C-alpha positions as protocol buffer text, in pm:
chain_id: "A"
residue {
  index: 1
  type: MET
  ca { x: 56 y: -6685 z: 2040 }
}
residue {
  index: 2
  type: LYS
  ca { x: 356 y: -6506 z: 1894 }
}
residue {
  index: 3
  type: ASN
  ca { x: 362 y: -6748 z: 1600 }
}
residue {
  index: 4
  type: ARG
  ca { x: -8 y: -6680 z: 1530 }
}
residue {
  index: 5
  type: LEU
  ca { x: 55 y: -6305 z: 1535 }
}
residue {
  index: 6
  type: THR
  ca { x: 345 y: -6341 z: 1293 }
}
residue {
  index: 7
  type: ASN
  ca { x: 135 y: -6558 z: 1060 }
}
residue {
  index: 8
  type: PHE
  ca { x: -151 y: -6311 z: 1081 }
}
residue {
  index: 9
  type: THR
  ca { x: 83 y: -6020 z: 996 }
}
residue {
  index: 10
  type: ILE
  ca { x: 219 y: -6210 z: 696 }
}
residue {
  index: 11
  type: TYR
  ca { x: -135 y: -6293 z: 585 }
}
residue {
  index: 12
  type: LEU
  ca { x: -240 y: -5926 z: 607 }
}
residue {
  index: 13
  type: SER
  ca { x: 67 y: -5817 z: 409 }
}
residue {
  index: 14
  type: ILE
  ca { x: -7 y: -6068 z: 133 }
}
residue {
  index: 15
  type: LEU
  ca { x: -377 y: -5974 z: 131 }
}
residue {
  index: 16
  type: TYR
  ca { x: -289 y: -5603 z: 101 }
}
residue {
  index: 17
  type: THR
  ca { x: -44 y: -5668 z: -184 }
}
residue {
  index: 18
  type: VAL
  ca { x: -290 y: -5888 z: -374 }
}
residue {
  index: 19
  type: THR
  ca { x: -568 y: -5632 z: -324 }
}
residue {
  index: 20
  type: MET
  ca { x: -351 y: -5347 z: -453 }
}
residue {
  index: 21
  type: LEU
  ca { x: -237 y: -5548 z: -753 }
}
residue {
  index: 22
  type: SER
  ca { x: -590 y: -5659 z: -835 }
}
residue {
  index: 23
  type: CYS
  ca { x: -700 y: -5297 z: -840 }
}
residue {
  index: 24
  type: GLY
  ca { x: -466 y: -5246 z: -1133 }
}
residue {
  index: 25
  type: LYS
  ca { x: -276 y: -4970 z: -959 }
}
residue {
  index: 26
  type: ALA
  ca { x: 91 y: -5019 z: -902 }
}
residue {
  index: 27
  type: LEU
  ca { x: 228 y: -4850 z: -595 }
}
residue {
  index: 28
  type: PRO
  ca { x: 434 y: -4549 z: -708 }
}
residue {
  index: 29
  type: THR
  ca { x: 805 y: -4564 z: -647 }
}
residue {
  index: 30
  type: LYS
  ca { x: 989 y: -4285 z: -474 }
}
residue {
  index: 31
  type: GLU
  ca { x: 1169 y: -4204 z: -800 }
}
residue {
  index: 32
  type: SER
  ca { x: 841 y: -4182 z: -994 }
}
residue {
  index: 33
  type: LEU
  ca { x: 703 y: -3947 z: -729 }
}
residue {
  index: 34
  type: LYS
  ca { x: 1015 y: -3731 z: -751 }
}
residue {
  index: 35
  type: SER
  ca { x: 968 y: -3716 z: -1129 }
}
residue {
  index: 36
  type: GLU
  ca { x: 607 y: -3610 z: -1071 }
}
residue {
  index: 37
  type: ILE
  ca { x: 721 y: -3322 z: -851 }
}
residue {
  index: 38
  type: PHE
  ca { x: 985 y: -3210 z: -1103 }
}
residue {
  index: 39
  type: GLU
  ca { x: 709 y: -3209 z: -1365 }
}
residue {
  index: 40
  type: VAL
  ca { x: 470 y: -3014 z: -1140 }
}
residue {
  index: 41
  type: GLU
  ca { x: 742 y: -2753 z: -1077 }
}
residue {
  index: 42
  type: SER
  ca { x: 794 y: -2723 z: -1452 }
}
residue {
  index: 43
  type: GLN
  ca { x: 418 y: -2688 z: -1514 }
}
residue {
  index: 44
  type: PHE
  ca { x: 396 y: -2429 z: -1237 }
}
residue {
  index: 45
  type: CYS
  ca { x: 675 y: -2218 z: -1389 }
}
residue {
  index: 46
  type: ASP
  ca { x: 527 y: -2250 z: -1740 }
}
residue {
  index: 47
  type: TYR
  ca { x: 182 y: -2153 z: -1612 }
}
residue {
  index: 48
  type: VAL
  ca { x: 324 y: -1842 z: -1445 }
}
residue {
  index: 49
  type: ARG
  ca { x: 498 y: -1746 z: -1773 }
}
residue {
  index: 50
  type: GLN
  ca { x: 173 y: -1787 z: -1970 }
}
residue {
  index: 51
  type: HIS
  ca { x: -85 y: -1651 z: -1724 }
}
residue {
  index: 52
  type: GLY
  ca { x: 107 y: -1416 z: -1500 }
}
residue {
  index: 53
  type: ILE
  ca { x: 241 y: -1436 z: -1148 }
}
residue {
  index: 54
  type: ALA
  ca { x: -89 y: -1377 z: -962 }
}
residue {
  index: 55
  type: GLU
  ca { x: -281 y: -1639 z: -1163 }
}
residue {
  index: 56
  type: GLY
  ca { x: 0 y: -1893 z: -1149 }
}
residue {
  index: 57
  type: PHE
  ca { x: 78 y: -1866 z: -780 }
}
residue {
  index: 58
  type: ALA
  ca { x: -293 y: -1882 z: -695 }
}
residue {
  index: 59
  type: PHE
  ca { x: -364 y: -2175 z: -928 }
}
residue {
  index: 60
  type: PHE
  ca { x: -91 y: -2399 z: -784 }
}
residue {
  index: 61
  type: ALA
  ca { x: -160 y: -2299 z: -420 }
}
residue {
  index: 62
  type: ASP
  ca { x: -337 y: -2521 z: -171 }
}
residue {
  index: 63
  type: ASP
  ca { x: -626 y: -2332 z: -9 }
}
residue {
  index: 64
  type: SER
  ca { x: -418 y: -2294 z: 307 }
}
residue {
  index: 65
  type: ALA
  ca { x: -87 y: -2217 z: 132 }
}
residue {
  index: 66
  type: THR
  ca { x: 153 y: -1970 z: 288 }
}
residue {
  index: 67
  type: ILE
  ca { x: 424 y: -1767 z: 116 }
}
residue {
  index: 68
  type: LEU
  ca { x: 720 y: -1616 z: 299 }
}
residue {
  index: 69
  type: ARG
  ca { x: 817 y: -1277 z: 160 }
}
residue {
  index: 70
  type: GLY
  ca { x: 1054 y: -997 z: 251 }
}
residue {
  index: 71
  type: ARG
  ca { x: 1096 y: -873 z: 605 }
}
residue {
  index: 72
  type: ASP
  ca { x: 969 y: -1205 z: 737 }
}
residue {
  index: 73
  type: SER
  ca { x: 612 y: -1136 z: 629 }
}
residue {
  index: 74
  type: LEU
  ca { x: 370 y: -1418 z: 549 }
}
residue {
  index: 75
  type: ILE
  ca { x: 93 y: -1423 z: 291 }
}
residue {
  index: 76
  type: LYS
  ca { x: -162 y: -1684 z: 397 }
}
residue {
  index: 77
  type: GLY
  ca { x: -426 y: -1842 z: 176 }
}
residue {
  index: 78
  type: LYS
  ca { x: -488 y: -1870 z: -197 }
}
residue {
  index: 79
  type: ASN
  ca { x: -693 y: -1547 z: -217 }
}
residue {
  index: 80
  type: ALA
  ca { x: -434 y: -1345 z: -26 }
}
residue {
  index: 81
  type: ILE
  ca { x: -159 y: -1481 z: -252 }
}
residue {
  index: 82
  type: TYR
  ca { x: -355 y: -1380 z: -562 }
}
residue {
  index: 83
  type: HIS
  ca { x: -419 y: -1034 z: -416 }
}
residue {
  index: 84
  type: TYR
  ca { x: -53 y: -990 z: -316 }
}
residue {
  index: 85
  type: TYR
  ca { x: 77 y: -1070 z: -665 }
}
residue {
  index: 86
  type: SER
  ca { x: -195 y: -858 z: -830 }
}
residue {
  index: 87
  type: ASN
  ca { x: -6 y: -551 z: -708 }
}
residue {
  index: 88
  type: PRO
  ca { x: 93 y: -341 z: -1015 }
}
residue {
  index: 89
  type: GLN
  ca { x: 463 y: -386 z: -931 }
}
residue {
  index: 90
  type: TYR
  ca { x: 430 y: -751 z: -1037 }
}
residue {
  index: 91
  type: LEU
  ca { x: 232 y: -697 z: -1359 }
}
residue {
  index: 92
  type: GLY
  ca { x: 539 y: -669 z: -1582 }
}
residue {
  index: 93
  type: ALA
  ca { x: 759 y: -890 z: -1366 }
}
residue {
  index: 94
  type: LYS
  ca { x: 890 y: -1225 z: -1482 }
}
residue {
  index: 95
  type: VAL
  ca { x: 1007 y: -1509 z: -1262 }
}
residue {
  index: 96
  type: ASP
  ca { x: 1186 y: -1825 z: -1359 }
}
residue {
  index: 97
  type: TRP
  ca { x: 1298 y: -2117 z: -1145 }
}
residue {
  index: 98
  type: LYS
  ca { x: 1399 y: -2479 z: -1153 }
}
residue {
  index: 99
  type: PRO
  ca { x: 1442 y: -2720 z: -864 }
}
residue {
  index: 100
  type: ASP
  ca { x: 1787 y: -2853 z: -792 }
}
residue {
  index: 101
  type: PHE
  ca { x: 1657 y: -3104 z: -539 }
}
residue {
  index: 102
  type: VAL
  ca { x: 1335 y: -3295 z: -469 }
}
residue {
  index: 103
  type: GLU
  ca { x: 1248 y: -3519 z: -176 }
}
residue {
  index: 104
  type: VAL
  ca { x: 922 y: -3708 z: -119 }
}
residue {
  index: 105
  type: SER
  ca { x: 782 y: -3847 z: 205 }
}
residue {
  index: 106
  type: LYS
  ca { x: 755 y: -4223 z: 253 }
}
residue {
  index: 107
  type: SER
  ca { x: 377 y: -4191 z: 244 }
}
residue {
  index: 108
  type: GLY
  ca { x: 397 y: -4015 z: -94 }
}
residue {
  index: 109
  type: ASP
  ca { x: 168 y: -3728 z: 4 }
}
residue {
  index: 110
  type: LEU
  ca { x: 424 y: -3458 z: 88 }
}
residue {
  index: 111
  type: ALA
  ca { x: 731 y: -3339 z: -99 }
}
residue {
  index: 112
  type: TYR
  ca { x: 971 y: -3050 z: -94 }
}
residue {
  index: 113
  type: THR
  ca { x: 1193 y: -2884 z: -350 }
}
residue {
  index: 114
  type: TYR
  ca { x: 1461 y: -2622 z: -351 }
}
residue {
  index: 115
  type: GLY
  ca { x: 1657 y: -2455 z: -623 }
}
residue {
  index: 116
  type: HIS
  ca { x: 1743 y: -2124 z: -787 }
}
residue {
  index: 117
  type: TYR
  ca { x: 1507 y: -1852 z: -903 }
}
residue {
  index: 118
  type: THR
  ca { x: 1544 y: -1527 z: -1096 }
}
residue {
  index: 119
  type: TRP
  ca { x: 1299 y: -1236 z: -1074 }
}
residue {
  index: 120
  type: LYS
  ca { x: 1310 y: -965 z: -1340 }
}
residue {
  index: 121
  type: VAL
  ca { x: 1112 y: -655 z: -1255 }
}
residue {
  index: 122
  type: PRO
  ca { x: 1095 y: -364 z: -1501 }
}
residue {
  index: 123
  type: LYS
  ca { x: 1166 y: -24 z: -1350 }
}
residue {
  index: 124
  type: SER
  ca { x: 1015 y: 307 z: -1461 }
}
residue {
  index: 125
  type: ASN
  ca { x: 1342 y: 426 z: -1617 }
}
residue {
  index: 126
  type: ALA
  ca { x: 1353 y: 133 z: -1865 }
}
residue {
  index: 127
  type: ASP
  ca { x: 1601 y: -57 z: -1649 }
}
residue {
  index: 128
  type: THR
  ca { x: 1526 y: -402 z: -1513 }
}
residue {
  index: 129
  type: LEU
  ca { x: 1581 y: -505 z: -1154 }
}
residue {
  index: 130
  type: VAL
  ca { x: 1717 y: -860 z: -1145 }
}
residue {
  index: 131
  type: VAL
  ca { x: 1695 y: -1053 z: -818 }
}
residue {
  index: 132
  type: LYS
  ca { x: 1838 y: -1403 z: -783 }
}
residue {
  index: 133
  type: GLY
  ca { x: 1802 y: -1638 z: -492 }
}
residue {
  index: 134
  type: ILE
  ca { x: 1711 y: -1977 z: -355 }
}
residue {
  index: 135
  type: PHE
  ca { x: 1353 y: -2101 z: -324 }
}
residue {
  index: 136
  type: HIS
  ca { x: 1206 y: -2372 z: -105 }
}
residue {
  index: 137
  type: THR
  ca { x: 861 y: -2516 z: -175 }
}
residue {
  index: 138
  type: VAL
  ca { x: 659 y: -2775 z: 15 }
}
residue {
  index: 139
  type: TRP
  ca { x: 406 y: -2972 z: -189 }
}
residue {
  index: 140
  type: LYS
  ca { x: 100 y: -3166 z: -71 }
}
residue {
  index: 141
  type: ARG
  ca { x: -92 y: -3426 z: -272 }
}
residue {
  index: 142
  type: GLN
  ca { x: -457 y: -3330 z: -291 }
}
residue {
  index: 143
  type: THR
  ca { x: -749 y: -3572 z: -261 }
}
residue {
  index: 144
  type: ASP
  ca { x: -790 y: -3564 z: -642 }
}
residue {
  index: 145
  type: GLY
  ca { x: -426 y: -3674 z: -686 }
}
residue {
  index: 146
  type: THR
  ca { x: -289 y: -3336 z: -796 }
}
residue {
  index: 147
  type: TRP
  ca { x: -8 y: -3154 z: -617 }
}
residue {
  index: 148
  type: LYS
  ca { x: -48 y: -2805 z: -468 }
}
residue {
  index: 149
  type: TYR
  ca { x: 211 y: -2612 z: -274 }
}
residue {
  index: 150
  type: VAL
  ca { x: 148 y: -2538 z: 94 }
}
residue {
  index: 151
  type: TRP
  ca { x: 467 y: -2336 z: 155 }
}
residue {
  index: 152
  type: ASP
  ca { x: 678 y: -2122 z: -73 }
}
């Protein structure tokens, strides 16, 4: 019985591999998925530079995304995130970041990054407030294959 089960398991493994290969889709490697996430982070940052903080953070957010902000407050949901960053204090603000580290789950549908960010917020007296820190983002692969953040 044990021998039959082992043979059956081997058969299923071979069948799965042949099926995946015949579909023409190679299984992504962990390194290729990490590269994808680095690229998504770069696209996210570029989008924010081009379209503004509210548009960018809403565009890359999963519908159920949550952002942790000062005083341990949470902003939950894409619409709330857009509304939060539509505050006039963010209209002239600039933010820049780059991940220092990326990790991807074995299943390839979740990932997280962390790295350094810099916020530059113009003040009314022509000065600029500069805030530097560490960010942490959790990414989730969507059903269409794109990545959206679920936590920032």
